[in-house]
Amino acid sequence: METERERVREFFAAKAVGWEKRFPDDSPAYAAAVAELGLRPGQSALDVGCGTGRALPPLRAAVGPAGTVVGADLTPEMLHEATALGRHRAGSLIEADSARLPLRDACLDAVFAAGLLHHLPDAAAGLREFARVTRPGGRLALFHPIGRAALAARRGHELHEDDVRAKPNLPRLLTDAGWELTVYDDSEDRYLSVATRLN
């Protein structure tokens, strides 16, 4: 029986080549979301579920040449597309499951996750794993370049009350995983939740 992990991998593998041509104007929104992490030169950041690595250049710009930037994705085809687009020059690319990151505890200053949380089979476990690899005081950004309502309308779907990204649900999930929600913006133009890693 096919696992959820395998279904997600197959879904994105089929769409990897030409993925960014479908969303050609999103780069400024990614850069603005990365800026909300408040990264400084020399720090370390992970783009988890990085896809084609669109967040890697602004992450690199934020931490500078002395900093560390890693992009991790479950789908090799997405990582190949990221390399074809030259994103490997902004950060190291690794094939990894976001629920079992091959990183040591408290090694990162920030985690950036675009369009990932609702794809995880267990969002709470994913948030705990992101907390594991982030130092106390580090930050997490959960991002999508369009708000939940606008995205649902675009796809002909309805918003669901049990969506982990919804404001009634997310704070508790984050707190239970070791985070404190500090920014919540679910507007038409973007979805951005920023949280700080608790001690």
PDB file of N, CA and C in Angstrom, residues 15-25 52 54 81 85:
ATOM      1  N   LYS A  15       5.528  17.277 -11.333  1.00  0.00           N
ATOM      2  CA  LYS A  15       5.367  18.705 -11.598  1.00  0.00           C
ATOM      3  C   LYS A  15       6.675  19.494 -11.508  1.00  0.00           C
ATOM      4  N   ALA A  16       7.770  18.822 -11.208  1.00  0.00           N
ATOM      5  CA  ALA A  16       9.018  19.532 -10.895  1.00  0.00           C
ATOM      6  C   ALA A  16       9.520  20.384 -12.054  1.00  0.00           C
ATOM      7  N   VAL A  17       9.639  19.783 -13.244  1.00  0.00           N
ATOM      8  CA  VAL A  17      10.161  20.527 -14.388  1.00  0.00           C
ATOM      9  C   VAL A  17       9.128  21.582 -14.795  1.00  0.00           C
ATOM     10  N   GLY A  18       9.568  22.819 -14.814  1.00  0.00           N
ATOM     11  CA  GLY A  18       8.669  23.913 -15.178  1.00  0.00           C
ATOM     12  C   GLY A  18       7.779  24.401 -14.051  1.00  0.00           C
ATOM     13  N   TRP A  19       8.031  23.929 -12.822  1.00  0.00           N
ATOM     14  CA  TRP A  19       7.218  24.317 -11.673  1.00  0.00           C
ATOM     15  C   TRP A  19       7.113  25.830 -11.531  1.00  0.00           C
ATOM     16  N   GLU A  20       8.230  26.520 -11.654  1.00  0.00           N
ATOM     17  CA  GLU A  20       8.217  27.966 -11.416  1.00  0.00           C
ATOM     18  C   GLU A  20       7.567  28.755 -12.545  1.00  0.00           C
ATOM     19  N   LYS A  21       7.438  28.143 -13.716  1.00  0.00           N
ATOM     20  CA  LYS A  21       6.740  28.839 -14.800  1.00  0.00           C
ATOM     21  C   LYS A  21       5.254  28.978 -14.483  1.00  0.00           C
ATOM     22  N   ARG A  22       4.766  28.125 -13.590  1.00  0.00           N
ATOM     23  CA  ARG A  22       3.367  28.211 -13.186  1.00  0.00           C
ATOM     24  C   ARG A  22       3.144  29.370 -12.219  1.00  0.00           C
ATOM     25  N   PHE A  23       4.207  29.773 -11.503  1.00  0.00           N
ATOM     26  CA  PHE A  23       4.115  30.832 -10.492  1.00  0.00           C
ATOM     27  C   PHE A  23       5.280  31.805 -10.693  1.00  0.00           C
ATOM     28  N   PRO A  24       5.291  32.539 -11.801  1.00  0.00           N
ATOM     29  CA  PRO A  24       6.486  33.314 -12.154  1.00  0.00           C
ATOM     30  C   PRO A  24       6.724  34.575 -11.331  1.00  0.00           C
ATOM     31  N   ASP A  25       5.739  35.040 -10.597  1.00  0.00           N
ATOM     32  CA  ASP A  25       5.866  36.334  -9.916  1.00  0.00           C
ATOM     33  C   ASP A  25       5.980  36.226  -8.398  1.00  0.00           C
ATOM     34  N   THR A  52      11.958  23.811  -5.598  1.00  0.00           N
ATOM     35  CA  THR A  52      12.952  24.319  -6.539  1.00  0.00           C
ATOM     36  C   THR A  52      13.894  25.336  -5.914  1.00  0.00           C
ATOM     37  N   ARG A  54      13.308  28.288  -4.233  1.00  0.00           N
ATOM     38  CA  ARG A  54      13.062  29.715  -4.466  1.00  0.00           C
ATOM     39  C   ARG A  54      13.477  30.593  -3.276  1.00  0.00           C
ATOM     40  N   GLU A  81      15.623  20.089 -10.360  1.00  0.00           N
ATOM     41  CA  GLU A  81      15.160  21.344 -10.963  1.00  0.00           C
ATOM     42  C   GLU A  81      15.801  22.542 -10.262  1.00  0.00           C
ATOM     43  N   LEU A  85      18.209  25.363 -12.031  1.00  0.00           N
ATOM     44  CA  LEU A  85      17.951  26.805 -11.917  1.00  0.00           C
ATOM     45  C   LEU A  85      19.090  27.546 -11.210  1.00  0.00           C
TER      46      LEU A  85
END
